[in-house]
């Protein structure tokens, strides 16, 4: 374990906890964490995940903006359910990206665990996009990815990161429950207002 991994763990926990609380500062702490993890994953030859952290810097900036100005009339965005057509399109795109990236990593790099790395990277991209759009179901995608990430990080002996993702798994459950309450409150308010 290095100091970079330790600080990545700490700032990652702060980021996800603030996301559970629906606090826009989650994006700032997310940027700090993913920047640190670029170095961690480079050292471990998890190139898809390293690249993912670079993409996460941009998606964190996007999420920060959308949460503040992405709602109706450039107001705060509210938590909603993902529309079914969007979910289907995203699932197909996620699978295609995973297959393509896994194939590319396996044939052109010395990547460690190329297929798993590609699959989890693809799931993470889908989840962070859904999170930026404030779709409640992003927590379910994170839950599934985090469970698999724990196994991959144990395999790579990244013990602190494995613990971090185990905590992320628990926070994903808590986050889904909290965000679902918000969706139900919004739906109830719309019914009462009609």
mmCIF file of C-alpha atoms in Angstrom:
data_model
loop_
_atom_site.group_PDB
_atom_site.id
_atom_site.type_symbol
_atom_site.label_atom_id
_atom_site.label_comp_id
_atom_site.label_asym_id
_atom_site.label_seq_id
_atom_site.Cartn_x
_atom_site.Cartn_y
_atom_site.Cartn_z
ATOM 1 C CA UNK A 1 0.000 0.000 0.000
ATOM 2 C CA UNK A 2 1.330 3.426 -0.936
ATOM 3 C CA UNK A 3 0.455 6.907 0.257
ATOM 4 C CA UNK A 4 -1.239 7.533 -3.110
ATOM 5 C CA UNK A 5 -3.530 4.534 -2.613
ATOM 6 C CA UNK A 6 -4.235 5.609 1.000
ATOM 7 C CA UNK A 7 -5.262 9.131 0.004
ATOM 8 C CA UNK A 8 -7.198 7.746 -2.963
ATOM 9 C CA UNK A 9 -9.145 5.544 -0.554
ATOM 10 C CA UNK A 10 -9.878 8.415 1.849
ATOM 11 C CA UNK A 11 -11.002 10.872 -0.821
ATOM 12 C CA UNK A 12 -12.992 8.156 -2.592
ATOM 13 C CA UNK A 13 -14.908 7.446 0.610
ATOM 14 C CA UNK A 14 -15.627 11.131 1.079
ATOM 15 C CA UNK A 15 -16.863 11.386 -2.511
ATOM 16 C CA UNK A 16 -19.232 8.419 -2.329
ATOM 17 C CA UNK A 17 -20.569 9.398 1.093
ATOM 18 C CA UNK A 18 -21.380 12.866 -0.242
ATOM 19 C CA UNK A 19 -23.064 11.262 -3.259
ATOM 20 C CA UNK A 20 -25.272 9.224 -0.919
ATOM 21 C CA UNK A 21 -26.171 12.504 0.799
ATOM 22 C CA UNK A 22 -26.937 14.081 -2.626
ATOM 23 C CA UNK A 23 -24.273 16.728 -1.942
ATOM 24 C CA UNK A 24 -22.740 18.406 -4.994
ATOM 25 C CA UNK A 25 -19.277 18.458 -3.359
ATOM 26 C CA UNK A 26 -19.073 14.732 -4.109
ATOM 27 C CA UNK A 27 -17.727 15.738 -7.524
ATOM 28 C CA UNK A 28 -14.773 17.722 -6.152
ATOM 29 C CA UNK A 29 -13.655 14.859 -3.908
ATOM 30 C CA UNK A 30 -14.235 12.462 -6.772
ATOM 31 C CA UNK A 31 -11.805 14.427 -8.939
ATOM 32 C CA UNK A 32 -9.151 14.271 -6.217
ATOM 33 C CA UNK A 33 -9.628 10.526 -5.729
ATOM 34 C CA UNK A 34 -9.589 9.519 -9.387
ATOM 35 C CA UNK A 35 -6.515 11.659 -10.038
ATOM 36 C CA UNK A 36 -4.659 9.715 -7.345
ATOM 37 C CA UNK A 37 -5.873 6.395 -8.739
ATOM 38 C CA UNK A 38 -4.377 7.130 -12.167
ATOM 39 C CA UNK A 39 -1.013 6.454 -10.534
ATOM 40 C CA UNK A 40 -2.188 3.411 -8.585
ATOM 41 C CA UNK A 41 -3.643 1.666 -11.633
ATOM 42 C CA UNK A 42 -0.680 2.545 -13.861
ATOM 43 C CA UNK A 43 1.639 0.849 -11.384
ATOM 44 C CA UNK A 44 -0.614 -2.229 -11.336
ATOM 45 C CA UNK A 45 -0.923 -2.379 -15.160
ATOM 46 C CA UNK A 46 -4.712 -2.032 -15.006
ATOM 47 C CA UNK A 47 -4.685 0.200 -18.063
ATOM 48 C CA UNK A 48 -8.419 0.294 -18.730
ATOM 49 C CA UNK A 49 -9.025 1.340 -15.145
ATOM 50 C CA UNK A 50 -6.186 3.872 -15.371
ATOM 51 C CA UNK A 51 -7.774 5.344 -18.503
ATOM 52 C CA UNK A 52 -11.137 5.247 -16.769
ATOM 53 C CA UNK A 53 -9.781 7.470 -13.988
ATOM 54 C CA UNK A 54 -8.732 10.033 -16.604
ATOM 55 C CA UNK A 55 -12.218 9.907 -18.125
ATOM 56 C CA UNK A 56 -13.659 10.208 -14.602
ATOM 57 C CA UNK A 57 -11.937 13.579 -14.201
ATOM 58 C CA UNK A 58 -13.984 14.850 -17.157
ATOM 59 C CA UNK A 59 -17.189 13.093 -16.058
ATOM 60 C CA UNK A 60 -16.811 14.496 -12.543
ATOM 61 C CA UNK A 61 -16.628 17.991 -13.998
ATOM 62 C CA UNK A 62 -19.670 17.185 -16.165
ATOM 63 C CA UNK A 63 -21.562 15.780 -13.168
ATOM 64 C CA UNK A 64 -20.727 18.822 -11.067
ATOM 65 C CA UNK A 65 -22.180 21.087 -13.771
ATOM 66 C CA UNK A 66 -25.272 18.940 -14.412
ATOM 67 C CA UNK A 67 -26.110 18.675 -10.720
ATOM 68 C CA UNK A 68 -25.961 22.451 -10.393
ATOM 69 C CA UNK A 69 -27.400 23.584 -13.748
ATOM 70 C CA UNK A 70 -28.747 20.514 -15.579
ATOM 71 C CA UNK A 71 -32.353 20.700 -14.435
ATOM 72 C CA UNK A 72 -35.271 22.548 -15.968
ATOM 73 C CA UNK A 73 -34.396 26.176 -16.718
ATOM 74 C CA UNK A 74 -30.758 25.542 -15.689
ATOM 75 C CA UNK A 75 -31.662 24.787 -12.084
ATOM 76 C CA UNK A 76 -30.502 21.930 -9.875
ATOM 77 C CA UNK A 77 -31.238 18.519 -11.366
ATOM 78 C CA UNK A 78 -33.538 16.217 -9.397
ATOM 79 C CA UNK A 79 -33.214 12.462 -8.839
ATOM 80 C CA UNK A 80 -35.332 10.408 -11.270
ATOM 81 C CA UNK A 81 -35.754 6.879 -12.604
ATOM 82 C CA UNK A 82 -33.882 6.022 -15.781
ATOM 83 C CA UNK A 83 -36.218 5.770 -18.802
ATOM 84 C CA UNK A 84 -36.422 2.197 -20.139
ATOM 85 C CA UNK A 85 -35.204 3.053 -23.683
ATOM 86 C CA UNK A 86 -32.198 4.828 -22.185
ATOM 87 C CA UNK A 87 -31.450 1.848 -19.935
ATOM 88 C CA UNK A 88 -31.595 -0.629 -22.840
ATOM 89 C CA UNK A 89 -29.396 1.527 -25.073
ATOM 90 C CA UNK A 90 -26.909 2.027 -22.256
ATOM 91 C CA UNK A 91 -26.764 -1.710 -21.474
ATOM 92 C CA UNK A 92 -26.069 -2.603 -25.117
ATOM 93 C CA UNK A 93 -23.440 0.123 -25.427
ATOM 94 C CA UNK A 94 -21.794 -0.958 -22.176
ATOM 95 C CA UNK A 95 -21.515 -4.566 -23.326
ATOM 96 C CA UNK A 96 -20.159 -3.606 -26.761
ATOM 97 C CA UNK A 97 -17.577 -1.281 -25.242
ATOM 98 C CA UNK A 98 -16.480 -3.971 -22.767
ATOM 99 C CA UNK A 99 -15.981 -6.589 -25.494
ATOM 100 C CA UNK A 100 -14.109 -4.184 -27.770
ATOM 101 C CA UNK A 101 -11.866 -2.835 -25.006
ATOM 102 C CA UNK A 102 -11.111 -6.297 -23.613
ATOM 103 C CA UNK A 103 -10.127 -7.543 -27.055
ATOM 104 C CA UNK A 104 -7.937 -4.489 -27.649
ATOM 105 C CA UNK A 105 -6.195 -4.701 -24.262
ATOM 106 C CA UNK A 106 -5.523 -8.417 -24.630
ATOM 107 C CA UNK A 107 -3.950 -8.063 -28.063
ATOM 108 C CA UNK A 108 -2.025 -4.808 -27.756
ATOM 109 C CA UNK A 109 -0.839 -4.460 -24.143
ATOM 110 C CA UNK A 110 0.614 -6.395 -21.229
ATOM 111 C CA UNK A 111 -2.572 -5.618 -19.282
ATOM 112 C CA UNK A 112 -3.282 -7.643 -16.201
ATOM 113 C CA UNK A 113 -6.804 -9.188 -16.317
ATOM 114 C CA UNK A 114 -7.750 -7.432 -19.590
ATOM 115 C CA UNK A 115 -11.303 -8.774 -19.952
ATOM 116 C CA UNK A 116 -12.280 -8.118 -16.332
ATOM 117 C CA UNK A 117 -10.590 -4.720 -16.404
ATOM 118 C CA UNK A 118 -12.482 -3.813 -19.590
ATOM 119 C CA UNK A 119 -15.832 -5.075 -18.292
ATOM 120 C CA UNK A 120 -15.570 -3.187 -15.015
ATOM 121 C CA UNK A 121 -14.372 -0.071 -16.791
ATOM 122 C CA UNK A 122 -17.378 -0.217 -19.096
ATOM 123 C CA UNK A 123 -19.783 -0.695 -16.184
ATOM 124 C CA UNK A 124 -18.164 2.202 -14.342
ATOM 125 C CA UNK A 125 -18.519 4.521 -17.322
ATOM 126 C CA UNK A 126 -22.214 3.684 -17.531
ATOM 127 C CA UNK A 127 -22.671 4.162 -13.785
ATOM 128 C CA UNK A 128 -20.915 7.528 -13.606
ATOM 129 C CA UNK A 129 -22.905 8.830 -16.589
ATOM 130 C CA UNK A 130 -26.127 7.702 -14.885
ATOM 131 C CA UNK A 131 -24.937 9.319 -11.643
ATOM 132 C CA UNK A 132 -24.269 12.609 -13.416
ATOM 133 C CA UNK A 133 -27.799 12.494 -14.859
ATOM 134 C CA UNK A 134 -29.095 11.697 -11.334
ATOM 135 C CA UNK A 135 -30.708 8.417 -12.352
ATOM 136 C CA UNK A 136 -31.479 6.471 -9.187
ATOM 137 C CA UNK A 137 -30.453 3.153 -10.773
ATOM 138 C CA UNK A 138 -26.808 4.158 -11.024
ATOM 139 C CA UNK A 139 -26.458 2.743 -7.514
ATOM 140 C CA UNK A 140 -27.429 -0.731 -8.772
ATOM 141 C CA UNK A 141 -24.755 -0.621 -11.466
ATOM 142 C CA UNK A 142 -22.185 0.575 -8.937
ATOM 143 C CA UNK A 143 -23.206 -2.219 -6.557
ATOM 144 C CA UNK A 144 -22.627 -4.908 -9.190
ATOM 145 C CA UNK A 145 -19.340 -3.359 -10.337
ATOM 146 C CA UNK A 146 -18.082 -2.858 -6.774
ATOM 147 C CA UNK A 147 -18.658 -6.514 -5.853
ATOM 148 C CA UNK A 148 -16.569 -7.574 -8.858
ATOM 149 C CA UNK A 149 -13.955 -4.892 -8.183
ATOM 150 C CA UNK A 150 -13.428 -6.268 -4.668
ATOM 151 C CA UNK A 151 -12.509 -9.629 -6.162
ATOM 152 C CA UNK A 152 -10.178 -8.090 -8.737
ATOM 153 C CA UNK A 153 -8.386 -5.934 -6.164
ATOM 154 C CA UNK A 154 -7.959 -8.885 -3.782
ATOM 155 C CA UNK A 155 -6.454 -10.836 -6.699
ATOM 156 C CA UNK A 156 -4.056 -7.914 -7.333
ATOM 157 C CA UNK A 157 -3.234 -7.616 -3.584
ATOM 158 C CA UNK A 158 -4.527 -4.044 -3.486
ATOM 159 C CA UNK A 159 -5.899 -4.616 -0.009
ATOM 160 C CA UNK A 160 -6.854 -1.052 0.909
ATOM 161 C CA UNK A 161 -8.555 -0.572 -2.436
ATOM 162 C CA UNK A 162 -10.410 -3.877 -1.972
ATOM 163 C CA UNK A 163 -11.648 -2.657 1.414
ATOM 164 C CA UNK A 164 -12.609 0.678 -0.167
ATOM 165 C CA UNK A 165 -14.717 -1.069 -2.799
ATOM 166 C CA UNK A 166 -16.306 -3.302 -0.150
ATOM 167 C CA UNK A 167 -17.354 -0.094 1.637
ATOM 168 C CA UNK A 168 -18.524 1.300 -1.726
ATOM 169 C CA UNK A 169 -20.725 -1.801 -2.062
ATOM 170 C CA UNK A 170 -22.418 -1.037 1.257
ATOM 171 C CA UNK A 171 -22.721 2.650 0.369
ATOM 172 C CA UNK A 172 -24.335 1.693 -2.954
ATOM 173 C CA UNK A 173 -27.120 -0.073 -1.054
ATOM 174 C CA UNK A 174 -27.541 2.890 1.292
ATOM 175 C CA UNK A 175 -27.420 5.295 -1.656
ATOM 176 C CA UNK A 176 -30.094 3.413 -3.564
ATOM 177 C CA UNK A 177 -32.397 3.397 -0.527
ATOM 178 C CA UNK A 178 -31.877 7.136 0.068
ATOM 179 C CA UNK A 179 -32.258 8.123 -3.587
ATOM 180 C CA UNK A 180 -35.321 5.889 -3.939
ATOM 181 C CA UNK A 181 -36.953 7.759 -1.050
ATOM 182 C CA UNK A 182 -36.347 10.997 -2.944
ATOM 183 C CA UNK A 183 -37.896 9.568 -6.137
ATOM 184 C CA UNK A 184 -40.949 8.378 -4.186
ATOM 185 C CA UNK A 185 -41.310 11.801 -2.520
ATOM 186 C CA UNK A 186 -41.127 13.502 -5.932
ATOM 187 C CA UNK A 187 -43.706 11.130 -7.426
ATOM 188 C CA UNK A 188 -46.005 11.647 -4.449
ATOM 189 C CA UNK A 189 -45.646 15.425 -4.753
ATOM 190 C CA UNK A 190 -46.471 15.311 -8.492
ATOM 191 C CA UNK A 191 -49.581 13.203 -7.837
ATOM 192 C CA UNK A 192 -50.766 15.565 -5.106
ATOM 193 C CA UNK A 193 -50.113 18.597 -7.325
ATOM 194 C CA UNK A 194 -52.158 17.143 -10.209
#
